[in-house]
CSV table of C-alpha atoms and ligand atoms in Angstrom, one decimal:
chain,number,residue,atom,x,y,z
A,21,MET,CA,119.0,-18.2,-37.4
A,22,ALA,CA,117.1,-15.6,-36.0
A,23,LYS,CA,115.9,-16.7,-32.5
A,24,GLU,CA,112.2,-17.4,-32.3
A,25,LYS,CA,110.4,-14.8,-30.3
A,26,SER,CA,108.5,-15.6,-27.2
A,27,ILE,CA,105.3,-14.1,-25.9
A,28,PHE,CA,103.6,-14.3,-22.5
A,29,VAL,CA,100.3,-16.4,-22.1
A,30,CYS,CA,97.8,-16.1,-19.3
A,31,ASN,CA,97.2,-19.1,-17.5
A,32,GLU,CA,93.6,-18.0,-16.6
A,33,CYS,CA,92.2,-16.8,-20.0
A,34,GLY,CA,94.8,-17.8,-22.5
A,35,GLY,CA,95.3,-14.1,-23.5
A,36,THR,CA,98.6,-13.0,-24.9
A,37,ASN,CA,100.8,-10.2,-24.2
A,38,PRO,CA,104.3,-9.5,-25.9
A,39,LYS,CA,106.0,-8.6,-22.5
A,40,TRP,CA,105.4,-9.6,-18.9
A,41,LEU,CA,103.0,-7.9,-16.7
A,42,GLY,CA,101.8,-8.5,-13.3
A,43,LYS,CA,98.2,-8.2,-14.1
A,44,CYS,CA,96.9,-9.6,-17.2
A,45,PRO,CA,95.3,-6.9,-19.5
A,46,HIS,CA,92.4,-9.4,-20.8
A,47,CYS,CA,91.0,-11.0,-17.6
A,48,ALA,CA,92.7,-8.8,-14.7
A,49,ALA,CA,94.1,-12.2,-13.0
A,50,TRP,CA,97.3,-11.5,-11.3
A,51,ASN,CA,100.6,-13.1,-11.7
A,52,SER,CA,99.2,-15.3,-14.4
A,53,LEU,CA,101.3,-14.5,-17.5
A,54,GLU,CA,103.9,-16.9,-18.4
A,55,GLU,CA,106.7,-16.9,-21.0
A,56,THR,CA,105.9,-19.5,-23.9
A,57,ALA,CA,107.6,-19.8,-27.4
A,58,ALA,CA,105.7,-17.8,-30.0
A,59,GLU,CA,104.0,-19.7,-32.7
A,60,PRO,CA,105.8,-19.5,-36.1
A,61,SER,CA,103.5,-17.0,-38.2
A,62,GLY,CA,104.0,-18.6,-41.6
A,63,GLY,CA,100.7,-20.2,-42.3
A,64,SER,CA,102.1,-23.2,-44.0
A,65,LYS,CA,104.0,-24.3,-41.0
A,66,GLN,CA,103.0,-27.2,-38.8
A,67,HIS,CA,101.6,-26.2,-35.6
A,68,ARG,CA,104.2,-26.9,-32.7
A,69,PHE,CA,101.7,-29.4,-31.1
A,70,GLN,CA,100.5,-31.0,-34.0
A,71,SER,CA,101.6,-34.7,-33.4
A,72,LEU,CA,100.6,-34.6,-29.8
A,73,ALA,CA,97.5,-36.1,-31.2
A,74,LYS,CA,97.1,-38.0,-34.3
A,75,SER,CA,93.9,-36.9,-36.1
A,76,ALA,CA,91.7,-39.7,-37.7
A,77,ALA,CA,88.4,-39.6,-39.5
A,78,VAL,CA,85.2,-39.8,-37.7
A,79,THR,CA,84.3,-43.6,-36.9
A,80,THR,CA,81.5,-45.4,-34.9
A,81,LEU,CA,83.1,-46.8,-31.6
A,82,ALA,CA,81.9,-50.2,-32.1
A,83,GLU,CA,83.8,-50.2,-35.5
A,84,ILE,CA,87.2,-49.1,-33.9
A,85,ASP,CA,89.4,-51.8,-33.3
A,86,ALA,CA,90.2,-52.0,-29.5
A,87,ALA,CA,93.7,-53.6,-30.0
A,88,ASP,CA,95.2,-53.6,-26.5
A,89,VAL,CA,98.6,-51.6,-26.4
A,90,ALA,CA,101.8,-53.9,-26.5
A,91,ARG,CA,103.6,-53.8,-23.1
A,92,THR,CA,107.3,-54.7,-22.6
A,93,PRO,CA,107.9,-55.5,-18.9
A,94,THR,CA,110.7,-53.3,-17.1
A,95,GLY,CA,111.8,-56.5,-15.3
A,96,GLN,CA,110.8,-54.6,-11.9
A,97,GLU,CA,107.8,-56.4,-11.1
A,98,GLU,CA,106.7,-53.6,-8.7
A,99,LEU,CA,107.2,-51.0,-11.1
A,100,ASP,CA,105.2,-53.0,-14.0
A,101,ARG,CA,102.4,-53.2,-11.4
A,102,VAL,CA,102.1,-49.5,-11.4
A,103,LEU,CA,102.6,-49.2,-15.2
A,104,GLY,CA,99.9,-51.3,-15.7
A,105,GLY,CA,102.3,-54.2,-17.1
A,106,GLY,CA,105.1,-52.5,-18.4
A,107,ILE,CA,106.1,-49.6,-20.8
A,108,VAL,CA,104.1,-48.9,-24.0
A,109,PRO,CA,105.7,-47.6,-27.4
A,110,GLY,CA,104.9,-43.9,-27.5
A,111,GLY,CA,103.8,-43.8,-23.8
A,112,VAL,CA,105.2,-40.7,-21.8
A,113,THR,CA,105.7,-41.5,-18.0
A,114,LEU,CA,106.3,-38.6,-15.5
A,115,ILE,CA,107.9,-39.9,-12.3
A,116,GLY,CA,108.3,-37.5,-9.3
A,117,GLY,CA,109.9,-37.6,-5.9
A,118,ASP,CA,111.9,-36.0,-3.4
A,119,PRO,CA,115.7,-35.8,-4.0
A,120,GLY,CA,117.6,-39.0,-3.1
A,121,ILE,CA,114.6,-41.1,-3.1
A,122,GLY,CA,115.7,-43.5,-5.5
A,123,LYS,CA,114.4,-42.3,-9.0
A,124,SER,CA,117.5,-42.5,-10.8
A,125,THR,CA,118.5,-45.8,-9.4
A,126,LEU,CA,115.0,-47.4,-10.3
A,127,LEU,CA,115.2,-46.0,-13.6
A,128,LEU,CA,118.9,-47.2,-14.3
A,129,GLN,CA,117.9,-50.6,-13.3
A,130,ALA,CA,114.9,-50.6,-15.4
A,131,ALA,CA,116.8,-49.2,-18.2
A,132,ASP,CA,119.5,-52.0,-18.0
A,133,THR,CA,117.0,-54.9,-18.2
A,134,LEU,CA,115.2,-53.2,-21.3
A,135,SER,CA,118.6,-52.7,-23.0
A,136,ARG,CA,118.8,-56.4,-23.2
A,137,GLN,CA,116.0,-56.5,-25.7
A,138,MET,CA,115.6,-53.1,-27.2
A,139,LYS,CA,117.8,-49.9,-27.8
A,140,VAL,CA,117.9,-47.6,-24.5
A,141,LEU,CA,119.0,-44.0,-24.1
A,142,TYR,CA,119.6,-42.7,-20.9
A,143,VAL,CA,119.9,-39.0,-20.8
A,144,SER,CA,121.4,-37.4,-17.7
A,145,GLY,CA,121.1,-33.7,-17.0
A,146,GLU,CA,122.2,-33.9,-13.3
A,147,GLU,CA,125.0,-36.3,-13.3
A,148,SER,CA,128.0,-37.1,-15.4
A,149,GLY,CA,128.4,-39.9,-17.9
A,150,ALA,CA,131.2,-41.2,-15.3
A,151,GLN,CA,128.7,-40.7,-12.2
A,152,VAL,CA,126.1,-42.8,-14.1
A,153,ALA,CA,128.8,-45.5,-14.7
A,154,LEU,CA,129.5,-45.3,-11.3
A,155,ARG,CA,126.0,-45.9,-9.9
A,156,ALA,CA,125.5,-48.8,-12.5
A,157,GLN,CA,128.7,-50.4,-11.3
A,158,ARG,CA,127.4,-50.0,-7.7
A,159,LEU,CA,124.1,-51.6,-8.7
A,160,GLY,CA,126.1,-54.6,-10.2
A,161,LEU,CA,125.0,-53.8,-13.8
A,162,ASP,CA,128.1,-55.0,-15.4
A,163,GLY,CA,128.3,-54.7,-19.3
A,164,SER,CA,125.0,-52.6,-19.4
A,165,ARG,CA,124.0,-51.9,-22.9
A,166,VAL,CA,122.3,-48.4,-22.1
A,167,ARG,CA,123.5,-45.7,-24.0
A,168,VAL,CA,124.1,-42.6,-21.6
A,169,MET,CA,124.1,-39.1,-23.0
A,170,ALA,CA,124.8,-36.2,-20.3
A,171,GLU,CA,122.9,-33.1,-21.9
A,172,ILE,CA,120.7,-30.5,-21.0
A,173,GLN,CA,119.7,-28.8,-24.3
A,174,LEU,CA,116.3,-29.8,-25.6
A,175,GLU,CA,117.2,-29.5,-29.4
A,176,ARG,CA,120.3,-31.6,-29.1
A,177,ILE,CA,118.7,-34.3,-27.1
A,178,ILE,CA,115.7,-34.4,-29.8
A,179,ALA,CA,118.4,-34.6,-32.6
A,180,THR,CA,120.0,-37.6,-30.6
A,181,LEU,CA,116.5,-39.3,-30.3
A,182,ASP,CA,116.6,-39.0,-34.3
A,183,ILE,CA,120.0,-40.6,-34.8
A,184,GLU,CA,119.9,-43.2,-31.9
A,185,ALA,CA,116.5,-44.3,-32.2
A,186,PRO,CA,115.9,-45.6,-29.1
A,187,ALA,CA,112.9,-47.6,-28.0
A,188,PHE,CA,113.2,-46.4,-24.4
A,189,CYS,CA,114.4,-43.2,-23.1
A,190,VAL,CA,114.9,-41.8,-19.8
A,191,ILE,CA,115.2,-38.0,-19.2
A,192,ASP,CA,116.5,-37.3,-15.6
A,193,SER,CA,115.4,-34.7,-15.1
A,194,ILE,CA,113.1,-32.4,-16.9
A,195,GLN,CA,113.9,-29.7,-14.5
A,196,THR,CA,117.5,-29.4,-15.9
A,197,LEU,CA,116.5,-29.3,-19.5
A,198,TYR,CA,116.2,-25.9,-21.5
A,199,SER,CA,115.2,-25.2,-24.9
A,200,ASP,CA,116.6,-22.5,-27.1
A,201,ALA,CA,113.5,-21.3,-28.0
A,202,LEU,CA,113.0,-19.7,-24.8
A,203,THR,CA,115.2,-17.4,-22.9
A,204,SER,CA,114.0,-18.3,-19.2
A,205,ALA,CA,116.1,-20.4,-17.1
A,206,PRO,CA,116.1,-24.3,-16.9
A,207,GLY,CA,113.6,-25.4,-14.4
A,208,SER,CA,111.3,-22.4,-15.1
A,209,VAL,CA,107.6,-23.1,-15.7
A,210,ALA,CA,108.0,-22.1,-19.5
A,211,GLN,CA,111.0,-24.3,-20.1
A,212,VAL,CA,109.6,-27.3,-18.2
A,213,ARG,CA,106.3,-27.1,-20.1
A,214,GLU,CA,107.9,-26.4,-23.3
A,215,CYS,CA,110.7,-29.3,-23.0
A,216,ALA,CA,108.0,-32.0,-21.9
A,217,ALA,CA,105.7,-31.0,-24.7
A,218,HIS,CA,108.6,-31.3,-27.3
A,219,LEU,CA,109.5,-34.6,-25.9
A,220,THR,CA,105.9,-35.8,-25.6
A,221,ARG,CA,105.5,-35.1,-29.3
A,222,THR,CA,108.8,-36.8,-30.4
A,223,ALA,CA,107.7,-39.7,-28.2
A,224,LYS,CA,104.4,-40.0,-29.9
A,225,ALA,CA,105.7,-39.6,-33.5
A,226,ARG,CA,108.6,-42.1,-33.2
A,227,GLY,CA,107.0,-44.5,-30.8
A,228,ILE,CA,109.4,-44.2,-28.2
A,229,ALA,CA,108.7,-44.9,-24.7
A,230,VAL,CA,109.9,-42.1,-22.6
A,231,VAL,CA,110.2,-41.4,-18.8
A,232,LEU,CA,110.7,-38.0,-17.5
A,233,VAL,CA,112.1,-37.5,-14.0
A,234,GLY,CA,110.3,-34.6,-12.2
A,235,HIS,CA,111.4,-33.0,-9.1
A,236,VAL,CA,109.0,-32.2,-6.3
A,237,THR,CA,108.5,-29.0,-4.7
A,238,LYS,CA,108.1,-28.5,-1.0
A,239,GLU,CA,104.4,-28.8,-1.0
A,240,GLY,CA,105.1,-32.4,-2.7
A,241,ALA,CA,103.6,-31.5,-5.9
A,242,ILE,CA,105.9,-32.0,-9.2
A,243,ALA,CA,107.6,-28.7,-9.7
A,244,GLY,CA,106.7,-27.0,-13.0
A,245,PRO,CA,103.1,-26.5,-14.1
A,246,ARG,CA,100.1,-28.8,-13.5
A,247,VAL,CA,100.0,-29.0,-17.4
A,248,LEU,CA,102.9,-31.4,-17.4
A,249,GLU,CA,100.4,-34.0,-15.6
A,250,HIS,CA,98.1,-33.5,-18.5
A,251,ILE,CA,100.5,-34.0,-21.3
A,252,VAL,CA,102.0,-37.4,-20.0
A,253,ASP,CA,100.1,-40.6,-20.2
A,254,THR,CA,101.3,-41.8,-16.8
A,255,VAL,CA,102.2,-40.1,-13.6
A,256,LEU,CA,104.1,-41.9,-10.9
A,257,TYR,CA,105.2,-40.5,-7.3
A,258,PHE,CA,107.6,-41.9,-5.3
A,259,GLU,CA,106.9,-41.6,-1.7
A,260,GLY,CA,108.5,-42.7,1.7
A,261,ASP,CA,110.9,-41.5,4.1
A,262,THR,CA,114.4,-41.3,2.9
A,263,HIS,CA,115.7,-42.6,6.1
A,264,SER,CA,113.8,-45.8,6.2
A,265,SER,CA,114.5,-48.3,3.5
A,266,PHE,CA,110.9,-48.6,2.2
A,267,ARG,CA,109.9,-46.7,-0.9
A,268,LEU,CA,106.4,-46.5,-2.3
A,269,VAL,CA,105.7,-45.8,-6.1
A,270,ARG,CA,102.1,-44.7,-6.7
A,271,ALA,CA,100.3,-44.3,-9.8
A,272,ILE,CA,98.3,-41.0,-9.8
A,273,LYS,CA,97.3,-41.2,-13.3
A,274,ASN,CA,97.5,-44.0,-16.0
A,275,ARG,CA,96.0,-44.0,-19.3
A,276,PHE,CA,97.4,-47.7,-19.8
A,277,GLY,CA,96.4,-49.2,-16.6
A,278,ALA,CA,94.7,-48.8,-13.2
A,279,VAL,CA,95.4,-45.9,-10.8
A,280,ASN,CA,96.3,-45.8,-7.1
A,281,GLU,CA,98.0,-49.1,-7.8
A,282,ILE,CA,101.3,-48.9,-5.6
A,283,GLY,CA,104.6,-50.7,-5.9
A,284,VAL,CA,106.7,-51.3,-2.9
A,285,PHE,CA,110.3,-51.3,-3.0
A,286,ALA,CA,113.3,-51.6,-0.6
A,287,MET,CA,116.5,-49.8,-0.9
A,288,THR,CA,119.3,-52.0,-0.3
A,289,GLU,CA,123.0,-52.0,-0.8
A,290,ARG,CA,122.5,-52.7,-4.5
A,291,GLY,CA,119.6,-50.8,-5.6
A,292,LEU,CA,115.8,-51.1,-5.1
A,293,LYS,CA,114.3,-54.5,-4.6
A,294,GLY,CA,110.7,-55.1,-5.0
A,295,VAL,CA,108.8,-56.2,-2.0
A,296,SER,CA,106.0,-58.4,-3.1
A,297,ASN,CA,104.2,-59.0,0.4
A,298,PRO,CA,104.3,-55.5,1.8
A,299,SER,CA,101.2,-55.5,4.3
A,300,ALA,CA,103.2,-55.4,7.5
A,301,ILE,CA,106.1,-53.0,6.7
A,302,PHE,CA,104.6,-49.9,8.0
A,303,LEU,CA,104.1,-51.0,11.3
A,304,SER,CA,106.1,-49.6,14.1
A,305,THR,CA,107.4,-52.1,16.5
A,306,HIS,CA,106.2,-51.0,20.2
A,307,GLY,CA,107.1,-53.6,22.7
A,308,ALA,CA,103.7,-52.7,24.6
A,309,PRO,CA,100.9,-50.9,23.0
A,310,VAL,CA,101.2,-47.0,23.5
A,311,PRO,CA,98.5,-44.3,23.7
A,312,GLY,CA,98.0,-42.3,20.7
A,313,SER,CA,98.9,-45.0,18.2
A,314,CYS,CA,96.3,-46.7,16.1
A,315,VAL,CA,96.8,-49.4,13.2
A,316,LEU,CA,94.6,-49.1,10.2
A,317,VAL,CA,93.9,-51.2,7.0
A,318,THR,CA,94.1,-49.2,3.9
A,319,LEU,CA,93.6,-50.6,0.4
A,320,GLU,CA,96.2,-49.3,-2.1
A,321,GLY,CA,95.6,-50.4,-5.6
A,322,THR,CA,94.7,-54.4,-5.3
A,323,ARG,CA,96.8,-55.0,-1.8
A,324,PRO,CA,95.6,-54.0,1.7
A,325,LEU,CA,98.3,-52.4,3.8
A,326,LEU,CA,98.2,-51.9,7.5
A,327,VAL,CA,99.8,-48.7,8.5
A,328,GLU,CA,100.1,-47.2,11.8
A,329,VAL,CA,98.7,-43.7,12.8
A,330,GLN,CA,100.4,-41.8,15.5
A,331,ALA,CA,98.7,-38.9,17.3
A,332,LEU,CA,100.1,-36.7,19.9
A,333,VAL,CA,97.8,-34.1,21.7
A,334,ASP,CA,99.6,-31.8,23.9
A,335,SER,CA,98.6,-28.4,25.7
A,336,GLY,CA,99.2,-25.6,23.2
A,337,GLY,CA,99.4,-21.8,23.2
A,338,PRO,CA,96.7,-19.3,22.4
A,339,SER,CA,96.5,-20.5,18.7
A,340,PRO,CA,97.0,-24.3,18.8
A,341,ARG,CA,98.7,-26.1,16.1
A,342,ARG,CA,97.2,-28.8,13.8
A,343,LEU,CA,99.7,-30.7,11.8
A,344,SER,CA,99.6,-33.9,9.7
A,345,VAL,CA,102.2,-35.7,8.1
A,346,GLY,CA,101.3,-38.3,5.5
A,347,LEU,CA,97.4,-37.2,5.9
A,348,ASP,CA,95.2,-34.5,4.9
A,349,ARG,CA,95.4,-31.4,7.1
A,350,ASP,CA,92.2,-30.2,6.4
A,351,ARG,CA,90.6,-33.5,7.0
A,352,LEU,CA,92.3,-33.3,10.3
A,353,ALA,CA,90.7,-30.1,11.4
A,354,MET,CA,87.3,-31.7,10.2
A,355,LEU,CA,87.8,-34.7,12.2
A,356,LEU,CA,88.6,-32.7,15.4
A,357,ALA,CA,85.2,-30.7,15.0
A,358,VAL,CA,83.5,-33.9,14.6
A,359,LEU,CA,85.1,-35.4,17.7
A,360,HIS,CA,84.3,-32.3,19.6
A,361,ARG,CA,80.6,-32.0,18.4
A,362,HIS,CA,79.5,-35.5,18.4
A,363,ALA,CA,81.6,-37.4,20.8
A,364,SER,CA,82.4,-34.4,23.3
A,365,VAL,CA,86.1,-35.3,23.0
A,366,ASP,CA,87.6,-31.6,23.2
A,367,CYS,CA,90.9,-30.7,21.7
A,368,LEU,CA,90.0,-27.1,21.1
A,369,ASP,CA,92.9,-25.7,23.1
A,370,GLN,CA,95.4,-28.4,22.3
A,371,ASP,CA,98.1,-29.0,19.8
A,372,VAL,CA,97.3,-32.0,17.7
A,373,PHE,CA,99.9,-33.4,15.5
A,374,VAL,CA,99.4,-36.6,13.5
A,375,ASN,CA,101.8,-39.0,11.6
A,376,ALA,CA,101.5,-42.0,9.4
A,377,VAL,CA,104.4,-44.1,10.2
A,378,GLY,CA,107.1,-44.8,7.4
A,379,GLY,CA,106.6,-41.9,5.3
A,380,VAL,CA,103.4,-43.3,3.7
A,381,ARG,CA,100.8,-40.8,2.3
A,382,ILE,CA,97.3,-41.9,3.0
A,383,THR,CA,94.7,-40.4,0.9
A,384,GLU,CA,91.8,-42.5,1.6
A,385,PRO,CA,89.1,-41.2,3.8
A,386,ALA,CA,88.8,-44.7,5.6
A,387,ALA,CA,91.7,-43.5,7.5
A,388,ASP,CA,89.3,-41.2,9.6
A,389,LEU,CA,88.1,-43.6,12.3
A,390,ALA,CA,91.9,-44.7,13.1
A,391,VAL,CA,92.9,-41.1,13.2
A,392,MET,CA,90.1,-40.2,15.6
A,393,LEU,CA,91.1,-43.1,17.8
A,394,ALA,CA,94.6,-42.2,17.9
A,395,ILE,CA,93.6,-38.7,19.0
A,396,GLN,CA,91.3,-39.7,21.6
A,397,GLY,CA,94.2,-42.3,22.9
A,398,SER,CA,96.9,-39.5,23.2
A,399,LEU,CA,94.3,-37.1,24.8
A,400,ARG,CA,93.3,-39.5,27.4
A,401,GLY,CA,96.8,-41.1,27.5
A,402,LYS,CA,95.3,-44.7,27.2
A,403,ALA,CA,96.6,-47.2,24.7
A,404,LEU,CA,94.2,-49.2,22.6
A,405,PRO,CA,94.3,-52.7,23.3
A,406,ARG,CA,97.3,-55.1,21.6
A,407,GLY,CA,96.4,-56.2,18.1
A,408,PHE,CA,94.0,-53.6,17.6
A,409,ILE,CA,92.7,-52.2,13.9
A,410,ALA,CA,90.2,-49.7,12.7
A,411,PHE,CA,89.2,-48.2,9.7
A,412,GLY,CA,85.9,-46.4,8.4
A,413,GLU,CA,85.2,-42.9,7.0
A,414,VAL,CA,83.7,-40.4,9.3
A,415,GLY,CA,81.2,-37.8,8.0
A,416,LEU,CA,80.3,-34.4,9.4
A,417,ALA,CA,77.0,-35.6,10.9
A,418,GLY,CA,79.0,-38.1,13.1
A,419,GLU,CA,78.1,-41.2,11.0
A,420,VAL,CA,80.7,-43.7,10.2
A,421,ARG,CA,80.7,-44.6,6.5
A,422,PRO,CA,81.8,-48.2,5.0
A,423,ALA,CA,85.2,-48.6,3.3
A,424,PRO,CA,85.5,-50.4,0.0
A,425,ARG,CA,86.2,-54.0,0.2
A,426,GLY,CA,85.9,-54.2,3.9
A,427,GLN,CA,86.1,-57.9,4.1
A,428,GLU,CA,89.4,-58.0,2.3
A,429,ARG,CA,91.1,-55.7,4.9
A,430,LEU,CA,89.8,-57.7,7.6
A,431,ARG,CA,91.0,-60.8,6.4
A,432,GLU,CA,94.5,-59.4,6.0
A,433,ALA,CA,94.7,-58.0,9.2
A,434,ALA,CA,93.6,-61.5,10.7
A,435,LYS,CA,96.4,-63.0,8.8
A,436,LEU,CA,98.9,-60.6,10.3
A,437,GLY,CA,97.7,-61.8,13.9
A,438,PHE,CA,95.4,-58.7,14.8
A,439,SER,CA,92.8,-59.8,17.1
A,440,VAL,CA,90.3,-56.6,17.6
A,441,ALA,CA,88.8,-54.6,14.8
A,442,LEU,CA,86.3,-51.7,14.9
A,443,VAL,CA,84.7,-51.3,11.6
A,444,PRO,CA,81.7,-49.5,10.1
A,445,LYS,CA,78.4,-51.6,10.4
A,446,ALA,CA,78.2,-52.1,6.5
A,447,ASN,CA,81.8,-53.7,6.6
A,448,ALA,CA,80.9,-56.4,9.4
A,449,PRO,CA,81.5,-59.7,8.0
A,450,LYS,CA,78.5,-62.0,7.8
A,451,LYS,CA,80.5,-65.0,8.9
A,452,PRO,CA,83.0,-64.4,11.6
A,453,ILE,CA,86.8,-64.1,10.6
A,454,GLU,CA,88.6,-66.7,12.8
A,455,GLY,CA,90.7,-65.0,15.5
A,456,LEU,CA,89.0,-61.5,15.0
A,457,THR,CA,86.5,-59.9,17.4
A,458,ILE,CA,84.8,-57.4,15.5
A,459,HIS,CA,82.6,-54.4,16.7
A,460,ALA,CA,80.5,-52.8,14.1
A,461,VAL,CA,79.5,-49.0,14.8
A,462,GLU,CA,77.4,-46.6,12.8
A,463,ARG,CA,78.3,-43.6,14.6
A,464,VAL,CA,81.4,-41.8,16.0
A,465,GLU,CA,80.1,-41.6,19.8
A,466,GLU,CA,79.6,-45.4,19.7
A,467,ALA,CA,83.1,-46.0,18.5
A,468,ILE,CA,84.4,-44.0,21.2
A,469,ASP,CA,82.4,-45.5,23.9
A,470,ILE,CA,83.5,-49.1,22.7
A,471,VAL,CA,87.2,-48.0,22.7
A,472,ARG,CA,86.6,-46.6,26.2
A,473,GLY,CA,85.3,-50.0,27.4
A,474,LEU,CA,88.2,-51.9,26.1
B,17,TYD,P1,119.0,-41.6,-6.4
B,17,TYD,O1,118.3,-42.7,-7.3
B,17,TYD,O2,120.1,-40.8,-6.7
B,17,TYD,O3,117.9,-40.7,-6.3
B,17,TYD,P2,117.0,-39.4,-7.0
B,17,TYD,O4,117.5,-39.7,-8.3
B,17,TYD,O5,115.6,-39.7,-6.7
B,17,TYD,O6,117.4,-38.2,-6.6
B,17,TYD,O7,119.0,-42.2,-4.9
B,17,TYD,C1,120.2,-42.1,-4.3
B,17,TYD,C2,120.1,-42.7,-2.9
B,17,TYD,O8,120.0,-44.0,-2.8
B,17,TYD,C3,121.2,-42.3,-2.3
B,17,TYD,O9,121.0,-41.5,-0.9
B,17,TYD,C4,121.9,-43.6,-2.0
B,17,TYD,C5,121.0,-44.6,-2.0
B,17,TYD,N1,121.4,-45.8,-2.8
B,17,TYD,C6,121.5,-47.1,-2.1
B,17,TYD,O10,121.1,-47.0,-0.9
B,17,TYD,N2,122.0,-48.1,-2.8
B,17,TYD,C7,122.2,-48.1,-4.1
B,17,TYD,O11,122.5,-49.2,-4.6
B,17,TYD,C8,122.2,-46.9,-4.5
B,17,TYD,C9,122.5,-46.8,-6.3
B,17,TYD,C10,121.7,-45.8,-4.2
B,18,MG,MG1,118.7,-38.5,-9.7
């Protein structure tokens, strides 16, 4: 068979070129051409991506039967929570995370449970069958009915899907696969995109629930094109510090459920175990309060979570550094400017480091106030009182804006024994919460004044 020709497509304008060029001849964008498989030229042939979306006649919305999709629970309650109840036939899930964080472990556990009620195929491109078996043994999955295939060639995997006809299939990982249609190496943008598109098409056509494991780059994004996130139905990210035992699985996108829901796991001797009440796991245990630390209540999905934010302000050189782990760095720069301008707290010549304890990533702006107080505490060398929590978004004008579902956050903090809270005025509860003294503020300078007086 003649090899399918590949062409180079521009990411920016979609223009094509028969060979790679540094600059797109159509839109003059630099470094935007990527190899893709050429479309077969015969007009009668089906388009390669034909069955990504089934076509249907035009109908009035009200007349469409809004049948809910059938979900099969994976047996891992925390995983089901992020998936929106379980796996969906034809649904494609992408799960990303650092190496060694537990992607293969979690999926093997889920595959084992599912194999008791449906056909399951586990395609391993990274480990041999024996290695997978060894892991299964370690996890205590004796007599597992999961079918295992160690393969990295896409065409052979697709053919096996046809023969085995599984209802659930794990591809571990998408970066190790390659398609014969392309000449580039496995893991390249073109290969990843091609393989993901093909597998998605097969999943949709045959109603297979597919999970793709994706590696992440140093920046924390799934390696390969962003387009991967558009093709699939659900995107999950594993977070957490590989040195601690807790792992978070976060839904970034979910066509079958809520996003920003998180599942919490603990890595044990025998695999990942769900943690059903995770609110206090990200607090570090200081004997006495230390300067530069502030606890915040973040609301992830449906459950409030208490997380300790730490800051270290230290005299810097001529160009001071601003580093953050688990928090947005641009947001940190903004907070430092607000602190300076509105509360006269000056860190301009200081190195500033902030860290969310336990490897959590906090994306919501409600963390602002806690970050600010941690920085201020470190700068002054003065600890916040014991049992102190804070949350609230800070604006550029120095205002403190409310966080969604403030009452719930406060109640959770009170339940865990916290006794002082600094919150935005709009989040102050009408009825007092037992055991919790609440300071409500509208502006940054007010917040700093209150903390100085505590
Ligand atoms: P793994 O699932 O291989 O990570 P990934 O597929 O995301 O790269 O996770 C492996 C890590 O988990 C490894 O460092 C050992 C640890 N582990 C346990 O602590 N307990 C277990 O039961 C298993 C199977 C692994
Ligand atoms: Mg793995």
